CSV table of C-alpha atoms and ligand atoms in Angstrom, one decimal:
chain,number,residue,atom,x,y,z
A,1,MET,CA,-5.2,0.7,-26.8
A,2,SER,CA,-4.0,-1.5,-29.6
A,3,LEU,CA,-1.1,-2.6,-27.4
A,4,LYS,CA,-3.5,-3.6,-24.7
A,5,ASN,CA,-5.6,-5.5,-27.1
A,6,ALA,CA,-2.5,-7.3,-28.4
A,7,ALA,CA,-1.6,-8.2,-24.8
A,8,ASP,CA,-5.1,-9.4,-24.1
A,9,ARG,CA,-5.0,-11.6,-27.2
A,10,SER,CA,-1.7,-13.0,-26.3
A,11,VAL,CA,-3.2,-14.4,-23.1
A,12,ARG,CA,-4.8,-17.7,-24.2
A,13,SER,CA,-8.4,-17.5,-23.1
A,14,SER,CA,-9.9,-20.6,-21.6
A,15,TRP,CA,-13.6,-21.1,-20.6
A,16,SER,CA,-14.9,-18.3,-18.5
A,17,LEU,CA,-15.6,-19.1,-14.9
A,18,ALA,CA,-19.4,-18.5,-15.4
A,19,ALA,CA,-19.4,-20.9,-18.3
A,20,ARG,CA,-17.6,-23.5,-16.3
A,21,LEU,CA,-19.9,-23.1,-13.3
A,22,THR,CA,-22.9,-23.3,-15.6
A,23,ALA,CA,-21.6,-26.4,-17.3
A,24,TRP,CA,-20.9,-28.2,-14.0
A,25,ASN,CA,-24.1,-27.2,-12.3
A,26,ALA,CA,-26.4,-27.9,-15.3
A,27,GLY,CA,-24.5,-31.2,-16.0
A,28,SER,CA,-24.8,-32.5,-12.4
A,29,ALA,CA,-28.5,-31.4,-12.0
A,30,PHE,CA,-29.4,-33.0,-15.4
A,31,LEU,CA,-27.6,-36.2,-14.5
A,32,LEU,CA,-29.6,-36.4,-11.2
A,33,ILE,CA,-32.9,-35.9,-13.1
A,34,LEU,CA,-31.8,-38.5,-15.7
A,35,ALA,CA,-31.0,-41.0,-13.0
A,36,ALA,CA,-34.3,-40.4,-11.1
A,37,THR,CA,-36.5,-40.7,-14.2
A,38,GLY,CA,-34.6,-43.8,-15.3
A,39,LEU,CA,-35.2,-45.4,-12.0
A,40,LEU,CA,-38.9,-44.5,-12.0
A,41,TYR,CA,-39.3,-45.9,-15.5
A,42,TRP,CA,-37.5,-49.1,-14.6
A,43,ALA,CA,-39.8,-49.5,-11.5
A,44,LEU,CA,-42.9,-48.9,-13.6
A,45,VAL,CA,-41.8,-51.6,-16.2
A,46,ARG,CA,-41.0,-54.0,-13.4
A,47,ASN,CA,-44.4,-53.5,-11.8
A,48,VAL,CA,-46.2,-54.1,-15.1
A,49,ASP,CA,-44.2,-57.3,-15.6
A,50,LEU,CA,-45.0,-58.5,-12.0
A,51,GLU,CA,-48.7,-57.8,-12.5
A,52,ASP,CA,-48.8,-59.6,-15.8
A,53,ASP,CA,-46.9,-62.6,-14.3
A,54,GLN,CA,-49.4,-62.6,-11.4
A,55,THR,CA,-52.3,-62.8,-13.9
A,56,LEU,CA,-50.7,-65.6,-15.9
A,57,GLY,CA,-49.7,-67.5,-12.7
A,58,ASP,CA,-53.3,-67.2,-11.4
A,59,LYS,CA,-54.6,-68.6,-14.6
A,60,VAL,CA,-52.1,-71.5,-14.5
A,61,ARG,CA,-53.1,-72.3,-10.9
A,62,VAL,CA,-56.8,-72.5,-11.7
A,63,LEU,CA,-56.2,-74.7,-14.7
A,64,ARG,CA,-53.9,-77.0,-12.8
A,65,VAL,CA,-56.6,-77.5,-10.1
A,66,ALA,CA,-59.2,-78.3,-12.7
A,67,LEU,CA,-56.8,-80.7,-14.5
A,68,LEU,CA,-55.8,-82.5,-11.4
A,69,LYS,CA,-59.3,-82.7,-10.1
A,70,ASP,CA,-60.8,-84.4,-13.2
A,71,PRO,CA,-58.7,-84.4,-16.4
A,72,ASP,CA,-61.6,-86.0,-18.3
A,73,ASP,CA,-64.0,-83.1,-17.5
A,74,THR,CA,-63.2,-81.5,-20.8
A,75,ALA,CA,-66.3,-79.2,-20.7
A,76,ALA,CA,-65.1,-77.6,-17.5
A,77,ILE,CA,-61.6,-77.2,-18.7
A,78,ARG,CA,-62.7,-75.8,-22.1
A,79,GLN,CA,-64.9,-73.4,-20.2
A,80,GLU,CA,-62.0,-72.3,-18.1
A,81,ILE,CA,-59.8,-71.7,-21.2
A,82,GLU,CA,-62.3,-70.0,-23.5
A,83,GLY,CA,-64.8,-68.6,-21.3
A,84,GLY,CA,-64.6,-65.9,-18.7
A,85,TRP,CA,-64.8,-62.2,-19.1
A,86,GLU,CA,-61.3,-61.7,-17.8
A,87,ALA,CA,-59.7,-64.0,-20.4
A,88,ARG,CA,-61.4,-62.2,-23.2
A,89,GLN,CA,-60.8,-58.7,-21.9
A,90,MET,CA,-57.1,-59.3,-21.3
A,91,HIS,CA,-56.5,-61.4,-24.4
A,92,VAL,CA,-55.1,-64.4,-22.5
A,93,TYR,CA,-54.3,-67.4,-24.6
A,94,VAL,CA,-54.1,-70.9,-23.1
A,95,ARG,CA,-52.8,-74.2,-24.5
A,96,ILE,CA,-52.7,-77.5,-22.7
A,97,THR,CA,-50.6,-80.3,-24.2
A,98,ASP,CA,-49.4,-83.7,-23.0
A,99,ASN,CA,-45.7,-84.2,-22.4
A,100,GLN,CA,-45.0,-85.0,-26.0
A,101,GLY,CA,-46.5,-81.7,-27.2
A,102,LYS,CA,-49.8,-83.1,-28.4
A,103,VAL,CA,-52.4,-80.4,-28.0
A,104,TRP,CA,-55.4,-81.2,-25.7
A,105,PHE,CA,-57.0,-77.9,-25.6
A,106,GLN,CA,-56.1,-74.4,-26.8
A,107,THR,CA,-57.7,-71.0,-27.2
A,108,PRO,CA,-59.0,-70.8,-30.8
A,109,GLY,CA,-56.6,-69.1,-33.1
A,110,MET,CA,-53.7,-69.4,-30.7
A,111,ASP,CA,-51.5,-71.3,-33.3
A,112,GLN,CA,-51.3,-68.1,-35.4
A,113,VAL,CA,-50.3,-65.8,-32.7
A,114,LEU,CA,-48.4,-68.0,-30.2
A,115,PRO,CA,-47.0,-71.3,-31.7
A,116,PRO,CA,-45.8,-73.9,-29.2
A,117,THR,CA,-42.2,-73.0,-30.1
A,118,ALA,CA,-42.7,-69.5,-28.6
A,119,PHE,CA,-42.6,-70.9,-25.1
A,120,ARG,CA,-39.6,-71.8,-23.0
A,121,ALA,CA,-39.2,-75.2,-21.3
A,122,PRO,CA,-41.9,-75.6,-18.7
A,123,THR,CA,-41.1,-75.0,-15.0
A,124,ALA,CA,-42.6,-76.9,-12.1
A,125,GLU,CA,-44.2,-73.7,-10.6
A,126,PRO,CA,-45.5,-70.5,-12.2
A,127,SER,CA,-42.4,-68.2,-12.2
A,128,GLU,CA,-41.3,-65.1,-14.1
A,129,GLY,CA,-42.7,-65.0,-17.6
A,130,SER,CA,-40.8,-64.0,-20.7
A,131,ASP,CA,-41.5,-61.5,-23.4
A,132,VAL,CA,-42.0,-62.7,-27.0
A,133,ARG,CA,-43.1,-61.2,-30.3
A,134,SER,CA,-45.7,-63.0,-32.3
A,135,PRO,CA,-45.2,-63.6,-36.0
A,136,LEU,CA,-47.7,-60.8,-36.6
A,137,GLY,CA,-45.5,-58.4,-34.6
A,138,ARG,CA,-47.6,-58.3,-31.4
A,139,SER,CA,-46.0,-58.4,-28.0
A,140,PHE,CA,-46.8,-61.2,-25.5
A,141,ARG,CA,-45.9,-62.2,-22.0
A,142,VAL,CA,-45.7,-66.0,-21.9
A,143,LEU,CA,-45.4,-68.7,-19.3
A,144,ALA,CA,-45.2,-72.6,-19.5
A,145,VAL,CA,-45.8,-74.8,-16.4
A,146,GLN,CA,-45.5,-78.6,-16.0
A,147,VAL,CA,-48.6,-80.2,-14.4
A,148,GLY,CA,-48.8,-83.7,-12.9
A,149,ASP,CA,-49.1,-85.3,-9.4
A,150,SER,CA,-46.7,-87.5,-7.7
A,151,MET,CA,-48.6,-90.6,-8.9
A,152,GLY,CA,-47.8,-89.7,-12.5
A,153,ARG,CA,-51.4,-88.9,-13.2
A,154,SER,CA,-52.4,-86.3,-15.8
A,155,PRO,CA,-48.9,-85.2,-16.9
A,156,ALA,CA,-49.5,-82.2,-19.0
A,157,VAL,CA,-48.0,-78.8,-19.9
A,158,ILE,CA,-50.0,-75.5,-19.6
A,159,GLN,CA,-48.8,-72.7,-21.8
A,160,VAL,CA,-50.3,-69.3,-21.2
A,161,GLY,CA,-49.7,-66.1,-23.1
A,162,MET,CA,-51.0,-62.6,-22.7
A,163,ASP,CA,-51.2,-59.9,-25.4
A,164,ARG,CA,-49.4,-56.9,-24.0
A,165,SER,CA,-49.3,-54.8,-27.2
A,166,GLN,CA,-51.4,-52.1,-25.5
A,167,GLU,CA,-49.1,-51.9,-22.5
A,168,VAL,CA,-46.1,-51.8,-24.7
A,169,GLU,CA,-47.6,-48.9,-26.7
A,170,ILE,CA,-48.4,-47.0,-23.5
A,171,LEU,CA,-44.9,-47.5,-22.3
A,172,ALA,CA,-43.5,-46.4,-25.6
A,173,GLU,CA,-45.7,-43.2,-25.4
A,174,TYR,CA,-44.5,-42.7,-21.8
A,175,ARG,CA,-40.8,-43.0,-22.9
A,176,LYS,CA,-41.4,-40.4,-25.6
A,177,ASN,CA,-42.9,-38.1,-23.1
A,178,LEU,CA,-40.0,-38.7,-20.7
A,179,TRP,CA,-37.5,-37.7,-23.4
A,180,ALA,CA,-39.4,-34.5,-24.1
A,181,VAL,CA,-39.4,-33.8,-20.3
A,182,LEU,CA,-35.7,-34.5,-20.1
A,183,GLY,CA,-35.0,-32.1,-23.0
A,184,VAL,CA,-36.9,-29.4,-21.3
A,185,ALA,CA,-35.2,-30.2,-18.0
A,186,LEU,CA,-31.8,-29.9,-19.7
A,187,LEU,CA,-32.7,-26.5,-21.1
A,188,ALA,CA,-34.1,-25.4,-17.7
A,189,CYS,CA,-31.0,-26.7,-15.8
A,190,THR,CA,-28.7,-24.7,-18.2
A,191,ALA,CA,-30.8,-21.5,-17.9
A,192,ILE,CA,-31.1,-21.7,-14.1
A,193,SER,CA,-27.4,-22.6,-13.6
A,194,TYR,CA,-26.3,-19.7,-15.9
A,195,GLN,CA,-28.4,-17.3,-13.8
A,196,ILE,CA,-26.9,-18.7,-10.6
A,197,ALA,CA,-23.4,-18.4,-11.9
A,198,ARG,CA,-24.0,-14.9,-13.2
A,199,ARG,CA,-25.4,-13.8,-9.9
A,200,GLY,CA,-22.5,-15.5,-8.1
A,201,MET,CA,-20.0,-13.7,-10.3
A,202,GLN,CA,-21.5,-10.2,-9.8
A,203,PRO,CA,-19.3,-9.3,-6.8
A,204,LEU,CA,-16.2,-10.3,-8.9
A,205,HIS,CA,-17.4,-8.0,-11.7
A,206,ARG,CA,-17.7,-5.2,-9.1
A,207,VAL,CA,-14.1,-5.8,-8.0
A,208,THR,CA,-12.9,-5.8,-11.6
A,209,ALA,CA,-14.8,-2.6,-12.4
A,210,THR,CA,-13.2,-0.8,-9.4
A,211,ALA,CA,-9.8,-2.1,-10.3
A,212,ARG,CA,-10.3,-0.8,-13.9
A,213,ARG,CA,-11.3,2.6,-12.7
A,214,ILE,CA,-8.2,3.1,-10.5
A,215,GLN,CA,-5.6,5.4,-12.2
A,216,PRO,CA,-2.6,7.2,-10.7
A,217,THR,CA,-5.0,10.2,-10.3
A,218,ASN,CA,-7.5,8.4,-8.1
A,219,LEU,CA,-5.3,6.1,-6.1
A,220,GLY,CA,-7.5,6.8,-3.1
A,221,GLU,CA,-10.4,4.7,-4.4
A,222,ARG,CA,-10.9,1.3,-2.7
A,223,ILE,CA,-12.9,-1.8,-3.3
A,224,ASP,CA,-16.2,-1.6,-1.4
A,225,ARG,CA,-16.1,-4.7,0.8
A,226,ASN,CA,-19.8,-4.4,1.8
A,227,GLY,CA,-21.7,-7.5,0.8
A,228,LEU,CA,-18.7,-9.3,-0.7
A,229,PRO,CA,-18.6,-13.1,-0.1
A,230,ALA,CA,-16.0,-14.4,2.2
A,231,GLU,CA,-13.8,-15.8,-0.7
A,232,LEU,CA,-13.6,-12.4,-2.3
A,233,LEU,CA,-13.2,-10.5,1.0
A,234,ALA,CA,-9.7,-11.8,1.3
A,235,LEU,CA,-8.9,-10.8,-2.3
A,236,ALA,CA,-10.5,-7.3,-1.7
A,237,ASN,CA,-8.4,-6.9,1.5
A,238,THR,CA,-5.2,-7.9,-0.3
A,239,PHE,CA,-6.0,-5.6,-3.2
A,240,ASN,CA,-6.9,-2.6,-0.9
A,241,GLY,CA,-3.7,-3.3,1.1
A,242,MET,CA,-1.7,-3.2,-2.2
A,243,LEU,CA,-3.4,0.1,-3.1
A,244,ASP,CA,-2.5,1.5,0.3
A,245,ARG,CA,1.1,0.7,-0.3
A,246,LEU,CA,1.0,2.1,-3.9
A,247,GLU,CA,-0.7,5.3,-2.7
A,248,GLU,CA,1.9,5.8,0.0
A,249,SER,CA,4.7,5.2,-2.5
A,250,PHE,CA,3.2,7.6,-5.0
A,251,THR,CA,2.8,10.3,-2.4
A,252,GLN,CA,6.4,9.7,-1.2
A,253,LEU,CA,7.6,9.8,-4.8
A,254,ALA,CA,5.7,13.1,-5.4
A,255,ARG,CA,7.1,14.6,-2.2
A,256,PHE,CA,10.6,13.3,-3.1
A,257,SER,CA,10.5,15.0,-6.6
A,258,ALA,CA,9.3,18.2,-5.0
A,259,ASP,CA,12.2,17.9,-2.4
A,260,ILE,CA,14.8,17.3,-5.1
A,261,ALA,CA,13.6,20.3,-7.0
A,262,HIS,CA,13.7,22.4,-3.8
A,263,GLU,CA,17.2,21.1,-2.8
A,264,LEU,CA,18.6,21.8,-6.3
A,265,ARG,CA,17.0,25.2,-6.5
A,266,THR,CA,19.0,26.7,-3.6
A,267,PRO,CA,22.6,25.9,-4.9
A,268,VAL,CA,21.6,26.8,-8.5
A,269,ASN,CA,20.0,30.1,-7.3
A,270,ASN,CA,23.2,30.8,-5.3
A,271,LEU,CA,25.3,30.2,-8.4
A,272,ARG,CA,23.2,32.4,-10.5
A,273,GLY,CA,23.0,35.2,-8.0
A,274,GLY,CA,26.8,35.1,-7.4
A,275,ILE,CA,27.5,35.2,-11.2
A,276,GLU,CA,24.9,38.0,-11.8
A,277,VAL,CA,26.4,40.2,-9.1
A,278,ALA,CA,29.9,39.5,-10.4
A,279,LEU,CA,28.8,40.5,-13.9
A,280,ALA,CA,27.0,43.6,-12.9
A,281,ARG,CA,30.2,45.6,-13.1
A,282,SER,CA,33.9,45.0,-13.5
A,283,ARG,CA,35.6,43.4,-10.5
A,284,THR,CA,39.1,42.9,-9.3
A,285,PRO,CA,40.8,39.5,-9.8
A,286,GLU,CA,40.4,38.9,-6.0
A,287,GLN,CA,36.7,39.5,-6.2
A,288,TYR,CA,36.4,37.1,-9.2
A,289,ARG,CA,38.4,34.5,-7.3
A,290,GLU,CA,36.0,34.9,-4.3
A,291,VAL,CA,33.0,34.4,-6.6
A,292,LEU,CA,34.5,31.4,-8.3
A,293,GLY,CA,35.4,29.9,-4.9
A,294,SER,CA,31.8,30.2,-3.6
A,295,ASN,CA,30.5,28.9,-7.0
A,296,LEU,CA,32.8,25.9,-6.6
A,297,GLU,CA,31.3,25.3,-3.2
A,298,GLU,CA,27.8,25.3,-4.6
A,299,CYS,CA,28.9,23.0,-7.4
A,300,LEU,CA,30.4,20.5,-4.9
A,301,ARG,CA,27.1,20.6,-3.0
A,302,LEU,CA,25.2,19.9,-6.2
A,303,THR,CA,27.6,17.0,-7.0
A,304,ARG,CA,27.0,15.6,-3.5
A,305,ILE,CA,23.3,15.8,-3.9
A,306,ILE,CA,23.4,14.1,-7.4
A,307,ASP,CA,25.9,11.4,-6.2
A,308,SER,CA,23.7,10.6,-3.1
A,309,LEU,CA,20.5,10.4,-5.2
A,310,LEU,CA,22.2,8.3,-7.8
A,311,PHE,CA,23.5,6.0,-5.1
A,312,LEU,CA,20.0,5.6,-3.5
A,313,ALA,CA,18.4,5.0,-6.9
A,314,ARG,CA,21.0,2.3,-7.7
A,315,ALA,CA,20.6,0.7,-4.2
A,316,GLU,CA,16.8,0.5,-4.7
A,317,ASN,CA,17.1,-1.3,-8.0
A,318,PRO,CA,20.5,-3.1,-7.9
A,319,SER,CA,21.4,-4.2,-11.4
A,320,LYS,CA,23.8,-6.8,-10.1
A,321,GLN,CA,24.6,-8.6,-6.9
A,322,THR,CA,26.8,-6.5,-4.6
A,323,ALA,CA,30.3,-8.0,-4.2
A,324,LYS,CA,30.7,-9.2,-0.6
A,325,GLU,CA,33.8,-10.2,1.3
A,326,THR,CA,34.4,-11.5,4.8
A,327,PHE,CA,36.1,-9.1,7.1
A,328,ASP,CA,36.8,-8.4,10.7
A,329,VAL,CA,34.2,-5.8,11.8
A,330,GLY,CA,36.4,-4.6,14.7
A,331,VAL,CA,39.2,-3.7,12.3
A,332,GLU,CA,36.8,-1.8,10.0
A,333,LEU,CA,35.3,0.2,12.9
A,334,THR,CA,38.8,1.1,14.1
A,335,THR,CA,39.6,2.4,10.6
A,336,VAL,CA,36.5,4.6,10.6
A,337,CYS,CA,37.4,5.7,14.1
A,338,GLU,CA,40.9,6.8,12.9
A,339,PHE,CA,39.4,8.7,10.0
A,340,PHE,CA,37.3,10.8,12.4
A,341,GLU,CA,40.0,11.0,15.1
A,342,ALA,CA,41.0,14.6,14.2
A,343,VAL,CA,37.4,15.9,14.0
A,344,ALA,CA,36.6,14.3,17.3
A,345,SER,CA,39.6,15.5,19.2
A,346,GLU,CA,39.0,19.0,17.8
A,347,LYS,CA,35.5,18.9,19.3
A,348,ARG,CA,36.8,17.3,22.5
A,349,ILE,CA,34.6,14.2,21.9
A,350,GLU,CA,35.7,10.8,23.1
A,351,LEU,CA,35.5,8.4,20.2
A,352,THR,CA,35.8,4.7,21.1
A,353,VAL,CA,35.4,1.2,19.6
A,354,GLU,CA,34.0,-1.7,21.6
A,355,VAL,CA,33.9,-5.1,20.0
A,356,ARG,CA,32.7,-8.1,22.1
A,357,GLY,CA,34.7,-11.2,20.9
A,358,LYS,CA,35.7,-11.7,17.3
A,359,VAL,CA,33.0,-10.4,15.0
A,360,ARG,CA,33.3,-11.3,11.3
A,361,ALA,CA,30.9,-10.2,8.6
A,362,ASN,CA,30.3,-11.1,5.0
A,363,LEU,CA,29.2,-7.7,3.5
A,364,ASN,CA,30.3,-5.2,0.9
A,365,ARG,CA,33.2,-3.5,2.7
A,366,ALA,CA,32.9,-0.1,1.0
A,367,LEU,CA,29.2,0.1,1.6
A,368,PHE,CA,29.6,-1.0,5.2
A,369,GLN,CA,32.2,1.7,5.7
A,370,ARG,CA,30.0,4.3,4.1
A,371,ALA,CA,27.1,3.5,6.4
A,372,VAL,CA,29.2,3.6,9.6
A,373,CYS,CA,30.9,6.9,8.4
A,374,ASN,CA,27.4,8.5,7.9
A,375,LEU,CA,26.4,7.4,11.4
A,376,VAL,CA,29.6,8.6,13.0
A,377,ALA,CA,29.4,11.9,11.1
A,378,ASN,CA,25.9,12.5,12.5
A,379,ALA,CA,26.9,11.5,16.0
A,380,LEU,CA,29.9,13.9,16.0
A,381,THR,CA,27.7,16.7,14.5
A,382,HIS,CA,25.1,16.4,17.2
A,383,THR,CA,27.3,15.8,20.2
A,384,PRO,CA,28.5,18.8,22.2
A,385,PRO,CA,32.2,19.1,23.3
A,386,GLY,CA,33.0,16.8,26.2
A,387,GLY,CA,30.6,14.1,25.0
A,388,ALA,CA,31.3,10.6,23.8
A,389,VAL,CA,30.6,8.5,20.7
A,390,CYS,CA,31.0,4.8,20.8
A,391,LEU,CA,31.1,2.3,17.9
A,392,ARG,CA,30.0,-1.2,19.1
A,393,ALA,CA,29.9,-4.6,17.4
A,394,LEU,CA,28.7,-7.9,18.7
A,395,ALA,CA,27.8,-11.3,17.1
A,396,ASN,CA,24.3,-12.3,18.3
A,397,PRO,CA,22.9,-15.7,17.4
A,398,GLY,CA,21.5,-15.2,13.9
A,399,ALA,CA,22.7,-11.7,13.4
A,400,THR,CA,25.7,-9.3,13.6
A,401,ILE,CA,24.9,-6.1,15.4
A,402,VAL,CA,26.7,-2.8,14.8
A,403,GLU,CA,25.8,0.2,16.9
A,404,VAL,CA,26.8,3.9,16.9
A,405,VAL,CA,25.9,5.5,20.3
A,406,ASP,CA,26.4,9.1,21.2
A,407,SER,CA,25.7,11.3,24.2
A,408,GLY,CA,24.5,14.2,22.0
A,409,CYS,CA,21.4,16.4,21.9
A,410,GLY,CA,19.1,13.5,20.8
A,411,ILE,CA,16.1,13.7,18.5
A,412,PRO,CA,12.5,14.7,19.6
A,413,ALA,CA,10.2,11.7,19.5
A,414,ALA,CA,7.9,13.4,17.0
A,415,HIS,CA,10.7,13.4,14.4
A,416,LEU,CA,12.1,9.9,15.0
A,417,PRO,CA,9.8,8.2,12.5
A,418,HIS,CA,11.0,10.5,9.7
A,419,VAL,CA,14.8,10.6,10.2
A,420,PHE,CA,15.3,7.8,7.6
A,421,ASP,CA,13.2,9.8,5.0
A,422,ARG,CA,15.1,11.5,2.2
A,423,PHE,CA,15.9,15.2,2.7
A,424,PHE,CA,14.6,15.1,6.3
A,425,ARG,CA,16.5,17.2,8.8
A,426,VAL,CA,15.2,18.0,12.3
A,427,ASP,CA,16.4,21.6,11.9
A,428,GLN,CA,15.7,22.2,8.2
A,429,VAL,CA,17.1,25.7,8.0
A,430,ARG,CA,20.3,25.3,10.0
A,431,SER,CA,21.2,21.9,8.6
A,432,SER,CA,20.8,22.9,5.0
A,433,SER,CA,22.8,26.0,5.3
A,434,GLY,CA,25.5,23.9,7.1
A,435,GLY,CA,25.7,21.7,4.0
A,436,ASN,CA,23.7,18.8,5.3
A,437,LEU,CA,21.6,17.2,2.7
A,438,GLY,CA,19.3,15.0,4.9
A,439,LEU,CA,20.3,11.9,2.9
A,440,GLY,CA,22.8,10.3,5.3
A,441,LEU,CA,20.4,8.1,7.2
A,442,ALA,CA,18.4,7.3,4.0
A,443,ILE,CA,21.7,6.0,2.5
A,444,VAL,CA,22.4,4.0,5.7
A,445,LYS,CA,18.9,2.4,5.5
A,446,SER,CA,19.3,1.4,1.9
A,447,ILE,CA,22.8,-0.1,2.5
A,448,VAL,CA,21.5,-2.2,5.4
A,449,GLU,CA,18.4,-3.3,3.4
A,450,LEU,CA,20.6,-4.1,0.4
A,451,HIS,CA,22.3,-6.7,2.7
A,452,GLY,CA,19.0,-8.0,3.9
A,453,GLY,CA,19.3,-6.4,7.4
A,454,THR,CA,17.3,-3.9,9.4
A,455,VAL,CA,18.2,-0.5,11.0
A,456,HIS,CA,16.7,1.0,14.2
A,457,ILE,CA,17.1,4.3,15.9
A,458,GLU,CA,16.4,5.2,19.6
A,459,SER,CA,16.9,8.6,21.0
A,460,MET,CA,16.2,10.7,24.1
A,461,VAL,CA,16.4,14.5,23.9
A,462,GLY,CA,19.4,15.7,25.9
A,463,GLN,CA,20.7,12.2,26.6
A,464,GLY,CA,21.8,10.8,23.2
A,465,THR,CA,21.1,8.7,20.3
A,466,ARG,CA,21.7,5.0,19.4
A,467,VAL,CA,21.5,3.7,15.8
A,468,THR,CA,21.5,-0.1,15.5
A,469,MET,CA,22.2,-2.0,12.3
A,470,SER,CA,21.4,-5.7,12.3
A,471,PHE,CA,22.8,-7.9,9.5
A,472,PRO,CA,21.4,-11.4,9.2
A,473,GLU,CA,23.6,-14.4,9.8
A,474,GLN,CA,23.7,-15.9,6.3
A,475,MET,CA,25.2,-12.6,5.2
A,476,THR,CA,27.8,-12.7,7.9
A,477,LYS,CA,29.0,-16.3,7.4
A,478,ALA,CA,32.6,-16.7,6.1
B,1,ATP,N1,23.1,11.2,16.2
B,1,ATP,C1,22.2,12.1,16.0
B,1,ATP,N2,21.8,13.0,17.0
B,1,ATP,C2,20.9,13.9,16.8
B,1,ATP,N3,20.2,14.1,15.6
B,1,ATP,C3,20.5,13.3,14.6
B,1,ATP,C4,21.5,12.2,14.7
B,1,ATP,N4,21.6,11.6,13.5
B,1,ATP,C5,20.7,12.2,12.7
B,1,ATP,N5,20.1,13.2,13.4
B,1,ATP,C6,19.0,14.1,12.8
B,1,ATP,O1,18.4,13.4,11.7
B,1,ATP,C7,18.5,14.2,10.5
B,1,ATP,C8,18.8,13.3,9.3
B,1,ATP,O2,20.1,12.8,9.3
B,1,ATP,P1,20.8,12.5,8.0
B,1,ATP,O3,22.1,11.9,8.3
B,1,ATP,O4,19.9,11.7,7.2
B,1,ATP,O5,20.9,13.9,7.3
B,1,ATP,P2,22.0,15.1,7.6
B,1,ATP,O6,23.0,14.6,8.6
B,1,ATP,O7,21.2,16.3,8.0
B,1,ATP,O8,22.6,15.3,6.2
B,1,ATP,P3,23.7,14.4,5.4
B,1,ATP,O9,24.0,13.3,6.3
B,1,ATP,O10,23.0,14.0,4.2
B,1,ATP,O11,24.7,15.4,5.1
B,1,ATP,C9,19.6,15.2,10.8
B,1,ATP,O12,19.4,16.4,10.1
B,1,ATP,C10,19.5,15.4,12.3
B,1,ATP,O13,18.6,16.4,12.6
B,2,MG,MG1,24.1,12.9,8.2
């Protein structure tokens, strides 16, 4: 447990996926809300400005008409400036000066709130106003317009200003409310995003929980794929596939251990039985020699089993690269053929080598010979007198093919998928008593796979068997 914790700690943990999703979702949603409220606020301010400019512009236009109509009708102009419900309600201030800045008329008290310097240079037509602050700290929207006809009559400047303190206060209040709403929105976005991320991650937690539950004792358990999103379905399939392979390997391993125990038990029992019988009473030297001879046979069988298993274990996990050399496959097959010549002729079996063209291979010579020897030994064992065994080699594009074909008894189709399994013999009883271990083809398979190749067997009962080894080209290049 402590080791596991230490291992967990050694993995530098970064932000969890749920936290990242929450941050991204909440961040983007909040940014959208921020942009939308900002835009709405800007549109509101712009509307207020336009409305105020419209009021100021209307005022200027009315005054300009009055000025141009009769500049000497001071009563009418004064009435226009001071009077009017609208002007008083909206706190509109008006000043009319000549071009030199001499004041003709102005709203009473305007000097204190809006001195002439608060205005920009006059424009010919009422345009966009500007915002100013009075010395007393009040906010105003102001506009200055030049008045005068083309004849140069009544040249004057109209300055109008409007007290906007109330509007500014309302906008400030509105802004305060907006910030409060944005704060709540940020919290809401985070909470909702977290819920969404948590729900989205639930199937992943399910997968993790299943993976955590799986032990060597319950390798049959699989991830439930029902309701999994498409992204996790591929992961679940891969994971389940891995479990299938693991389960198969575990079962094979368990069977293999049982098989080893079984295979070792027979020679050890024979040894023990022989010794016990010999020790039961005194024996003649010949009888002891006989017992020792049969014990030696059992010991040799044990040695063969152990050597073969050791070889298979090493071939499965090679500690170093197998040394390879380039050789003529035809020559090697002929050597093997000569080795079995005596056995073949004793059984009256025709043993031949067929090599199409010059076939060279880059393999481990000793392992290659061992594989071919195992195949030829099998073929000779299962071919009746008068039959034939042929060793063939040919260089196909991309691969070197080596075949051992016999005209023997063949293997029933039901057994064919198992012949490469360890300790498998078609006739378990007869083969094991005859000294066969059932490891020959397993060794052939591991030798071929060690060289990156494949091995294939075809057989017809009563007609014969063909075992084909295929070594890939890169392995066969000189
Ligand atoms: N050429 C063949 N013809 C018929 N049956 C075969 C042939 N080769 C293999 N078999 C069958 O496949 C089984 C497995 O062969 P394998 O070479 O692995 O083991 P074995 O020959 O029984 O023992 P070992 O080779 O370890 O001494 C054999 O027991 C035999 O029944
Ligand atoms: Mg064999």
